[in-house]
XYZ file of C-alpha atoms in Angstrom:
700
model
C 76.443 80.835 113.913
C 75.471 81.212 110.920
C 76.061 79.371 107.340
C 78.792 81.463 105.798
C 76.739 81.142 102.570
C 74.341 83.245 103.959
C 75.201 84.529 106.746
C 71.659 84.086 108.586
C 71.998 84.115 112.651
C 69.287 83.049 115.080
C 67.220 86.150 116.052
C 66.679 87.082 119.626
C 64.357 85.262 121.041
C 61.172 88.133 121.055
C 61.438 87.979 116.797
C 62.377 84.462 117.206
C 58.598 84.319 119.413
C 56.694 86.521 116.544
C 58.004 85.259 113.778
C 57.312 81.624 114.955
C 53.081 83.173 115.588
C 53.149 84.960 112.332
C 54.191 80.675 110.587
C 51.657 78.868 111.735
C 49.179 81.322 111.565
C 50.236 82.110 107.493
C 50.283 78.514 107.412
C 47.803 77.909 109.258
C 45.083 80.216 107.407
C 46.524 79.922 104.080
C 45.902 76.583 105.133
C 41.789 76.827 106.394
C 41.019 79.003 103.058
C 42.605 76.764 100.310
C 39.784 74.268 102.698
C 36.819 75.895 102.741
C 37.227 77.449 99.105
C 37.511 73.904 97.942
C 34.664 72.570 100.677
C 32.589 75.058 98.916
C 33.341 74.580 95.263
C 33.095 70.456 96.016
C 29.902 70.910 97.592
C 27.932 73.067 94.637
C 28.688 70.235 91.992
C 32.066 72.506 90.443
C 35.697 71.076 89.477
C 38.599 72.019 91.503
C 40.152 72.256 88.434
C 39.899 71.795 84.621
C 39.051 69.440 82.430
C 40.300 67.948 79.010
C 42.677 70.157 76.904
C 43.173 72.826 79.000
C 44.230 71.156 82.016
C 46.082 68.281 80.586
C 48.162 71.133 79.151
C 48.107 72.769 82.236
C 49.217 69.721 83.985
C 51.483 68.751 81.677
C 53.487 73.217 81.851
C 53.216 71.979 85.887
C 54.808 69.428 85.950
C 57.948 70.940 83.903
C 58.365 73.200 85.928
C 58.089 71.573 89.213
C 61.292 69.485 87.229
C 63.117 72.926 85.971
C 62.829 74.308 90.125
C 64.273 70.794 92.134
C 66.756 70.957 88.999
C 67.654 74.410 89.759
C 68.028 73.691 93.285
C 67.290 77.221 94.705
C 65.129 78.602 97.153
C 62.679 80.371 95.595
C 62.479 83.635 98.506
C 63.425 87.030 96.671
C 65.810 85.314 93.675
C 61.977 84.754 93.001
C 60.199 81.675 90.233
C 59.025 83.557 86.975
C 58.113 80.192 85.773
C 55.438 79.548 88.970
C 53.773 82.804 89.636
C 52.928 83.824 85.694
C 51.724 79.128 85.515
C 49.428 80.391 88.692
C 49.078 83.997 87.808
C 47.540 82.609 84.466
C 44.774 79.797 86.319
C 43.934 83.009 88.452
C 42.891 84.833 86.086
C 41.087 81.886 83.612
C 40.031 79.675 86.557
C 39.810 81.326 89.880
C 41.952 81.343 92.494
C 41.134 77.727 94.315
C 42.457 76.214 90.495
C 46.045 78.743 91.063
C 46.685 78.274 94.338
C 45.727 74.427 94.203
C 49.082 74.388 91.202
C 50.684 75.646 93.597
C 50.363 73.747 96.207
C 50.723 70.806 94.064
C 54.476 73.009 93.082
C 55.364 73.346 96.499
C 54.254 70.339 98.073
C 56.804 68.338 94.973
C 59.676 70.717 95.246
C 59.690 70.077 98.668
C 59.061 66.618 98.935
C 62.500 65.558 96.796
C 64.345 68.068 98.514
C 64.046 67.419 102.290
C 65.737 69.648 104.295
C 62.847 72.752 102.906
C 60.078 70.709 103.736
C 58.747 73.792 106.272
C 60.133 76.558 103.564
C 58.224 75.186 101.397
C 55.239 74.727 103.567
C 56.229 78.660 104.173
C 56.295 79.866 100.028
C 53.342 77.982 99.766
C 51.446 79.576 102.111
C 53.000 82.849 101.462
C 51.499 82.394 97.533
C 48.053 81.673 97.912
C 47.705 84.533 100.530
C 48.470 86.165 97.431
C 46.629 85.033 95.636
C 43.796 85.056 97.376
C 44.925 88.742 97.731
C 45.022 89.092 93.596
C 41.664 87.168 94.033
C 39.698 89.435 95.396
C 41.009 92.884 94.119
C 40.432 91.348 90.697
C 36.616 91.107 91.808
C 36.991 94.425 92.283
C 37.452 95.398 89.173
C 33.418 92.110 88.983
C 35.531 89.905 87.176
C 34.655 85.667 89.449
C 36.697 83.469 87.136
C 35.720 79.943 87.792
C 36.548 76.294 86.104
C 32.879 76.429 84.934
C 33.209 79.734 84.022
C 36.480 81.419 82.738
C 36.784 84.284 82.243
C 37.149 83.472 78.222
C 40.346 86.773 77.026
C 37.341 87.428 73.845
C 35.956 89.517 77.087
C 38.700 91.430 77.546
C 38.828 95.577 76.333
C 40.883 98.510 77.253
C 39.232 98.195 80.405
C 41.061 95.085 81.003
C 43.867 96.109 81.197
C 43.928 98.093 84.676
C 42.493 95.086 86.262
C 45.767 92.709 84.660
C 47.992 94.668 85.795
C 46.352 95.627 89.031
C 45.824 91.625 90.500
C 49.901 90.586 88.854
C 50.596 93.605 92.052
C 48.444 92.428 94.526
C 49.785 88.993 94.177
C 53.414 89.831 94.039
C 52.789 92.278 96.319
C 51.334 90.496 98.976
C 53.164 86.921 98.416
C 56.908 88.593 98.835
C 56.154 91.124 101.639
C 54.329 87.947 103.420
C 57.453 85.871 102.975
C 60.033 89.158 103.880
C 57.722 89.002 106.858
C 59.022 84.892 107.548
C 62.770 85.333 106.568
C 63.902 88.696 107.259
C 66.862 89.302 110.053
C 65.679 90.996 113.190
C 66.065 94.929 113.223
C 63.712 94.910 109.859
C 66.599 95.850 107.031
C 67.106 93.770 104.119
C 70.231 92.214 103.312
C 72.166 93.195 100.676
C 71.300 90.946 97.687
C 66.827 91.038 98.698
C 67.069 95.065 98.901
C 68.487 94.405 95.282
C 65.864 91.341 94.701
C 63.303 93.928 94.717
C 64.055 95.429 91.835
C 64.462 92.334 90.308
C 60.303 92.048 91.257
C 59.836 94.914 89.197
C 61.264 92.828 85.853
C 58.746 89.428 87.581
C 55.713 92.048 88.150
C 56.463 92.551 83.490
C 57.433 89.909 82.772
C 54.130 88.414 85.121
C 51.787 90.442 82.885
C 54.116 89.695 79.638
C 53.652 85.649 79.647
C 50.608 85.078 82.487
C 48.053 86.901 80.060
C 49.328 84.882 76.867
C 49.191 81.749 78.762
C 45.176 82.490 79.017
C 45.775 82.876 75.575
C 46.855 79.322 74.447
C 45.009 77.550 76.975
C 41.741 78.626 75.769
C 42.731 78.810 71.695
C 45.728 75.966 71.476
C 46.154 73.647 74.747
C 48.387 71.547 72.971
C 51.405 74.870 73.184
C 50.768 75.125 76.501
C 54.190 73.403 77.673
C 55.905 75.085 74.964
C 55.384 77.607 77.135
C 58.295 76.349 79.569
C 61.097 77.312 76.984
C 60.337 81.682 78.320
C 59.638 81.185 81.663
C 62.812 78.446 82.915
C 64.742 81.132 80.687
C 62.975 84.041 83.634
C 63.619 81.520 86.130
C 67.007 81.552 85.086
C 67.930 85.307 83.906
C 66.600 85.745 87.711
C 68.432 83.124 88.786
C 72.351 84.176 87.883
C 71.516 87.743 88.687
C 70.641 87.031 92.638
C 73.639 84.980 92.475
C 75.779 86.990 91.228
C 74.497 89.504 93.895
C 75.370 87.427 96.357
C 79.095 86.452 95.382
C 78.946 90.379 96.196
C 78.372 90.200 99.484
C 80.457 86.895 100.014
C 84.636 87.129 100.171
C 86.328 85.057 97.443
C 88.970 82.658 99.166
C 86.882 82.357 102.747
C 82.997 82.083 101.842
C 82.101 84.634 104.296
C 81.085 87.867 104.411
C 82.440 90.592 103.386
C 83.004 94.285 104.884
C 79.494 94.946 102.446
C 78.233 92.623 103.626
C 79.006 93.343 107.453
C 78.129 97.265 107.503
C 75.200 95.762 106.073
C 73.907 93.527 108.920
C 75.581 96.249 111.499
C 73.022 98.297 110.081
C 70.513 96.417 111.768
C 71.861 95.843 114.408
C 71.497 98.608 115.447
C 68.165 99.395 114.714
C 67.436 96.397 117.314
C 69.641 97.526 119.796
C 67.511 101.036 119.581
C 63.881 99.871 119.379
C 65.012 97.163 121.904
C 67.519 99.711 124.285
C 69.768 96.843 123.982
C 73.805 96.781 123.593
C 75.701 95.820 121.032
C 79.169 95.298 120.283
C 81.968 95.470 116.606
C 84.954 92.566 116.975
C 88.385 93.620 114.581
C 89.909 90.857 114.514
C 94.432 91.228 112.989
C 96.390 88.300 112.608
C 99.663 89.711 114.676
C 102.857 88.816 112.175
C 100.711 86.919 108.994
C 102.481 89.164 106.266
C 105.724 86.684 107.278
C 103.758 83.303 105.963
C 103.322 85.240 103.013
C 106.958 86.125 102.652
C 107.276 83.270 104.140
C 105.693 80.044 103.323
C 104.431 82.457 99.704
C 101.453 83.570 99.606
C 99.012 80.186 98.948
C 100.106 79.059 101.672
C 99.352 82.788 103.434
C 94.991 80.876 101.466
C 95.699 78.013 103.471
C 96.168 79.757 106.764
C 93.726 82.400 106.194
C 91.445 79.583 105.101
C 91.905 77.657 107.791
C 91.587 80.944 110.543
C 88.348 81.204 109.201
C 86.822 77.678 109.928
C 87.591 78.152 112.625
C 87.117 81.904 114.203
C 83.325 80.392 112.539
C 84.042 77.346 114.696
C 84.652 79.961 118.312
C 81.610 82.500 116.984
C 79.457 82.808 120.706
C 75.548 82.652 120.210
C 74.382 84.622 117.576
C 76.960 86.067 116.138
C 78.621 86.565 112.534
C 81.898 86.794 111.163
C 83.106 88.714 107.558
C 86.113 88.906 106.500
C 87.199 92.802 105.813
C 89.873 91.519 103.391
C 93.971 90.208 103.489
C 94.094 89.387 107.208
C 91.439 90.913 109.138
C 87.743 89.933 110.419
C 84.918 91.064 112.060
C 82.682 89.623 114.260
C 79.464 91.634 114.695
C 77.129 90.645 119.023
C 74.169 92.160 118.554
C 73.723 91.134 121.435
C 76.517 92.100 124.697
C 74.791 93.074 128.858
C 78.472 95.804 128.686
C 81.388 96.273 127.180
C 83.592 93.993 129.104
C 81.588 91.283 127.872
C 82.231 91.618 124.818
C 85.760 92.488 124.977
C 85.776 88.648 127.340
C 83.857 87.579 123.851
C 86.469 88.386 121.818
C 89.188 87.432 124.602
C 87.652 84.055 123.801
C 87.610 84.290 119.774
C 91.157 85.166 120.018
C 92.497 82.127 122.387
C 91.021 79.313 120.369
C 93.260 80.537 118.120
C 96.433 78.950 120.183
C 96.223 75.258 119.054
C 99.087 75.272 116.497
C 97.798 75.083 113.207
C 99.570 72.144 111.136
C 100.705 73.284 107.523
C 103.216 71.859 104.825
C 103.703 69.533 108.007
C 105.160 72.569 109.887
C 102.944 73.842 113.217
C 102.588 77.882 113.611
C 100.862 79.306 116.270
C 97.844 82.130 115.582
C 98.018 85.366 117.517
C 96.075 87.750 116.968
C 94.918 91.178 117.920
C 91.295 92.232 118.478
C 89.345 95.177 118.918
C 85.835 95.939 120.629
C 83.590 99.485 120.006
C 80.258 98.708 121.808
C 77.001 100.812 120.573
C 76.261 103.000 121.510
C 78.769 104.148 123.980
C 80.979 104.519 121.378
C 79.018 105.068 117.551
C 76.281 105.180 116.260
C 76.358 104.415 113.084
C 78.338 100.890 111.742
C 80.686 102.673 109.885
C 81.715 104.635 113.306
C 81.791 101.583 114.863
C 83.652 99.627 112.960
C 87.010 102.542 113.165
C 86.426 102.545 116.558
C 86.660 99.199 116.711
C 89.647 99.028 113.991
C 91.223 102.295 116.790
C 90.912 99.425 118.941
C 92.554 97.477 117.265
C 95.294 98.667 116.783
C 95.681 99.694 119.978
C 95.245 96.534 121.600
C 98.730 94.851 118.720
C 100.686 97.761 119.918
C 99.906 96.912 123.517
C 100.489 93.322 123.275
C 96.733 93.296 125.122
C 95.409 90.131 122.773
C 91.556 92.843 123.554
C 90.419 96.246 123.771
C 87.631 98.583 123.914
C 88.457 101.777 122.086
C 88.756 104.922 124.516
C 88.716 108.797 123.490
C 91.369 109.002 124.397
C 93.603 106.426 122.210
C 91.698 108.255 119.060
C 93.831 110.147 116.930
C 90.682 110.787 114.769
C 89.849 112.979 117.629
C 88.383 116.242 116.811
C 90.656 117.503 119.937
C 93.610 114.525 119.133
C 93.216 115.540 115.352
C 94.229 119.406 116.751
C 96.268 118.848 118.609
C 98.847 116.550 116.291
C 97.828 119.733 114.220
C 99.890 121.549 117.168
C 102.245 119.242 117.053
C 103.103 119.486 113.467
C 103.639 123.456 113.792
C 106.044 122.654 117.484
C 107.869 120.659 114.748
C 108.298 123.242 112.107
C 108.776 126.472 114.894
C 110.965 124.401 117.544
C 108.594 124.556 120.305
C 109.547 121.326 121.067
C 112.548 121.023 123.831
C 114.714 118.743 125.369
C 115.702 118.033 127.788
C 118.538 115.577 129.268
C 118.061 113.117 132.250
C 121.317 111.525 133.739
C 122.510 108.272 134.795
C 125.381 107.160 136.663
C 127.179 105.870 137.810
C 128.151 103.795 141.436
C 131.404 105.907 141.502
C 130.041 109.096 141.175
C 130.710 109.141 137.311
C 128.100 110.371 135.052
C 127.373 107.370 132.471
C 125.456 109.720 129.988
C 122.499 111.899 129.222
C 119.597 110.590 127.755
C 117.292 113.200 126.281
C 113.830 113.539 126.532
C 111.786 115.269 124.278
C 108.907 117.896 126.397
C 106.661 120.439 125.028
C 105.136 123.581 126.405
C 101.804 124.186 124.200
C 101.402 127.892 123.771
C 97.577 127.053 125.236
C 96.630 124.238 127.042
C 100.044 124.328 129.014
C 102.165 121.087 129.436
C 101.357 118.334 127.064
C 102.550 115.126 128.537
C 105.128 113.264 126.461
C 102.653 109.848 126.423
C 100.326 111.727 125.266
C 102.022 113.696 122.383
C 104.215 110.640 121.834
C 100.897 108.053 120.954
C 99.434 110.471 118.481
C 102.412 110.846 116.404
C 103.394 107.194 116.011
C 99.819 106.281 115.678
C 99.594 109.178 112.646
C 102.776 108.941 111.372
C 104.164 111.403 112.379
C 106.578 109.735 114.615
C 109.745 109.787 111.892
C 109.116 113.925 111.638
C 109.446 113.488 115.698
C 112.775 110.950 115.435
C 114.258 113.522 113.311
C 113.792 116.739 115.601
C 114.860 115.088 118.352
C 118.387 113.675 117.048
C 119.239 116.793 115.361
C 118.628 118.850 118.756
C 120.291 116.166 120.648
C 123.560 115.861 117.878
C 123.713 120.127 117.509
C 123.225 119.706 121.521
C 125.875 117.109 121.873
C 128.541 119.812 118.452
C 128.495 122.526 121.243
C 129.031 120.205 124.721
C 131.622 118.896 122.335
C 133.060 122.516 121.678
C 132.547 123.568 125.829
C 135.067 121.138 126.772
C 132.210 118.017 127.989
C 132.092 115.491 126.090
C 129.475 113.096 128.039
C 127.049 110.496 125.590
C 123.701 111.060 124.684
C 120.844 108.404 124.382
C 117.742 108.981 121.628
C 114.536 106.650 122.290
C 114.018 105.502 118.486
C 110.245 104.164 117.926
C 109.981 100.593 115.655
C 109.307 102.789 112.972
C 111.665 104.412 113.081
C 113.287 100.880 112.671
C 111.779 100.019 109.845
C 112.154 102.333 107.675
C 115.065 101.754 105.406
C 117.881 103.721 104.913
C 117.421 104.862 108.858
C 121.125 104.034 109.564
C 122.828 105.874 107.021
C 120.744 109.467 107.916
C 121.874 108.607 111.379
C 125.543 108.910 109.917
C 125.387 111.425 107.594
C 123.719 113.388 111.126
C 126.248 112.648 112.571
C 129.051 113.631 110.245
C 127.331 117.224 109.451
C 127.644 118.063 113.471
C 130.813 115.940 113.996
C 129.666 114.239 116.898
C 131.383 111.040 117.210
C 129.527 107.650 116.492
C 130.033 106.529 120.066
C 129.125 109.482 121.093
C 125.187 109.288 120.674
C 123.420 106.052 121.912
C 119.865 104.524 120.218
C 117.444 103.388 123.489
C 115.749 100.558 121.570
C 112.795 97.960 123.253
C 112.931 95.009 122.896
C 108.880 95.244 119.886
C 111.210 96.462 117.218
C 111.885 92.518 116.774
C 108.022 91.762 117.406
C 106.651 93.098 113.835
C 109.554 93.312 110.695
C 112.726 91.123 112.243
C 114.801 91.114 108.891
C 114.488 94.570 108.716
C 114.825 95.443 112.133
C 117.824 93.261 112.012
C 119.586 94.705 108.976
C 118.958 98.884 110.751
C 120.538 97.193 113.616
C 123.533 96.415 112.664
C 123.918 99.045 109.733
C 123.423 102.097 113.415
C 126.393 99.797 114.915
C 128.865 98.928 112.070
C 128.464 103.392 111.919
C 129.975 103.333 116.110
C 126.330 104.457 117.287
C 126.128 102.393 120.483
C 122.739 100.753 121.203
C 120.071 100.222 124.179
C 117.341 97.862 125.359
C 115.233 100.209 127.018
C 111.857 98.804 129.178
C 113.445 95.178 129.823
C 111.341 92.570 130.917
C 107.984 94.327 130.094
C 107.526 92.642 126.676
C 107.418 88.680 124.806
C 109.944 86.929 124.566
C 112.794 88.318 126.777
C 116.083 86.825 125.833
C 115.229 85.400 122.889
C 115.792 89.123 121.673
C 117.761 90.330 124.000
C 120.658 87.197 122.542
C 119.777 88.695 118.914
C 120.353 92.326 119.486
C 123.270 94.293 119.885
C 122.915 96.319 121.772
C 125.709 97.262 124.443
C 123.520 98.428 127.385
C 120.401 97.395 129.393
C 118.041 98.918 130.764
C 115.599 97.921 133.670
C 112.340 99.162 133.766
C 111.174 101.038 136.837
C 107.710 98.778 137.234
C 110.924 95.836 138.224
C 112.978 99.543 140.275
C 110.086 100.580 142.222
C 109.480 97.785 144.694
C 112.845 96.894 144.875
C 113.688 97.602 149.027
C 109.851 96.519 149.960
C 108.991 93.111 148.021
C 112.014 90.402 147.481
C 109.904 88.781 143.558
C 111.833 92.153 142.282
C 114.658 92.541 143.395
C 114.972 87.936 143.093
C 114.299 89.671 139.609
C 116.097 92.539 138.816
C 119.148 90.253 140.553
C 118.501 87.711 137.920
C 118.600 90.781 135.632
C 121.887 92.073 136.229
C 123.008 88.287 136.431
C 122.038 87.048 132.762
C 123.384 90.724 131.860
C 126.823 90.606 133.092
C 127.319 87.475 131.601
C 127.439 88.985 128.432
C 129.166 91.623 128.288
C 126.043 93.992 129.106
C 125.676 97.847 131.458
C 123.167 97.699 133.277
C 121.058 100.604 134.295
C 117.823 100.468 136.714
C 115.642 103.419 135.358
C 113.075 105.620 138.211
C 115.522 105.133 141.081
C 114.212 108.152 144.024
C 115.300 107.036 147.428
C 118.141 106.260 148.880
C 117.247 102.878 149.391
C 116.604 101.679 146.460
C 119.766 103.231 145.431
C 121.999 101.147 148.290
C 119.259 98.142 147.683
C 120.773 98.268 143.407
C 124.632 99.122 144.191
C 124.304 95.887 146.600
C 122.637 93.676 143.578
C 125.488 94.688 141.373
C 124.228 97.173 139.025
C 125.934 99.326 137.795
C 124.367 103.190 137.183
C 120.782 104.172 137.734
C 119.217 106.948 135.891
C 116.047 108.943 138.432
C 115.143 111.634 140.353
C 117.004 110.415 143.096
C 119.762 111.372 141.056
C 118.346 114.498 139.291
C 115.256 114.666 136.871
C 115.294 115.732 133.413
C 116.634 119.171 132.729
C 116.763 122.235 129.891
C 120.063 122.020 127.846
C 121.368 125.359 130.471
C 121.007 122.938 133.050
C 122.054 120.667 131.958
C 125.919 122.349 131.447
C 125.942 123.589 134.512
C 125.167 119.743 136.258
C 127.653 118.708 133.927
C 130.120 121.330 134.863
C 129.224 121.641 138.200
C 130.224 117.756 138.732
C 133.516 118.183 137.166
C 132.530 115.628 134.488
C 136.324 115.249 133.929
C 136.482 111.608 132.740
C 135.871 112.211 129.565
C 135.162 109.819 126.278
C 133.387 109.093 123.612
C 131.019 106.163 124.930
C 129.767 104.473 128.603
C 132.749 102.124 130.475
C 132.396 99.988 132.793
C 131.036 100.989 135.608
C 130.963 99.023 138.898
C 132.465 99.179 141.977
C 130.685 101.487 145.150
C 130.274 104.209 146.657
C 129.256 105.655 149.901
C 125.548 107.557 148.961
C 123.996 108.844 146.300
C 124.960 111.573 144.687
C 123.764 115.353 146.091
C 120.183 115.590 143.518
C 119.992 119.540 142.630
C 116.284 121.187 142.774
C 113.451 120.372 140.681
C 113.644 123.622 137.972
């Protein structure tokens, strides 16, 4: 689990064990070195800390810095404590590494005592600082300088040759101390978090400040020790500047509303997780979560209520995270969860479903209980992508698949990704096919049990010049996910109405049904555009039937209701397709202005063998008839199913038993052969029985 402020997560076991071992070795080594150094000085009778005015002046400055660090209330790691580092470096240059280490130890001990929950971090900071001081002392020794309390390195001894010694000593101290701290606190994967990468640049400014201030402290300590405490002003100013820079860097990685990490942080951490997974040969997964119908909350209760809901969702999401998982808000109502280690795509999908299930309990918002539903997409490394951006994009594709199918959580499948090279090529070919008229309409009859033709359903077919016949489900899904669906619907409507007009001129008056998608229904002006096409072709509105699914009421119920009311107001008949396969079917059935209900083939296929399916069909027929609707059964393929549907009171059937979908010319011949003399502009209520189903024509 993570902290929303830092986004830090529990590391994997091997990294955690190594980190614990290293931390213990670092603390133990620093303590042992300081103890040995102190004992050696004491046994020689040397002082550990300067006395007289110099010692008191440095002690007062140390106390001021300790008070400042306690009041600052921030960690010293990577944000940098320029004040403590400058004072420590000055002590090292003037009196040697043991007094400098004692000053560092005093600062760490006092700050850790006041801030009790930071004691372990304080010990690590102190150990890294002492080790850095030791490394800097070794570098200083290479230039022949071994300062001590008894023999300080006086500024009077400095010359041009002292400049590289000062520079290398400061850099050694800074580099060793910060590298050790990074190894102690960096997350698994070896990558630096975003604000800490930016802090590396700030460490350069710390180094410059150390070079500028530390030698000045040495000079003033030797010549005017009473003025040493005045260095508290520039040192505290340096710390404050670094702290403000660190806060701003961290804010760039946090979502301002929820306090969760943002997209930039997520990509950064995902990159580190991928590196760790590659190193260990394991898998990691990214889950993208989007709230369903969140826009309704904003439109109905206002954006402030929507923000409060997002806060509640963020809190619930954090509490539902699996062990080691991390979460971020990407914007709007989108959240992401990083699973650093997963066994398989199935286990990642299971984790995603458990997270979504945690939203099931109603949330209280302004006295109104709200049930939050969400859809999630899962992408797994290395199967789906090898870089963070690719993993996020594929999780997004899977999320929209889950939202479209109302499936809760889906794993990425390349076959559903419109942005793969193959499907992008197919999309381009589909655009050209619509422009050149290569897409054709076939028509499948709907026939009543009295033998009359109740209507035709226009079904789109595409014969690709190289691929052959492309399955309708494949290119229709491409059209829906690419924004080409309105163009495809316009093409189908234009072609179907043109054919209807030609049939009417030939004396054939049969209604034709055209499928429309939810995106079409949500398009403003769709009803008016349909009415204009009817008028242009001279086709009565009652000769056109539009087939919709109950999904049109899920995303934007008000826009859907307005469009459907406009269509029925123009006289267009509506049919509810795939009834029983969605959600809240009964409530939607009451709200939709339909005159026909089509029972999905999934219930019809086993009707003659499965008593439960038969009961579902019987109840559906009774319900539809009670509402004055005509019932059509899809997917009728055998005589036994035909007879069972007739006994259950179904009004009409559609399927291969009657006829497959046929091109327009064959449909014309079929209609004439049936002597469809029941000319009408729309389907009549059909009932009654015939002794046998109509003969099926030869398959084209």
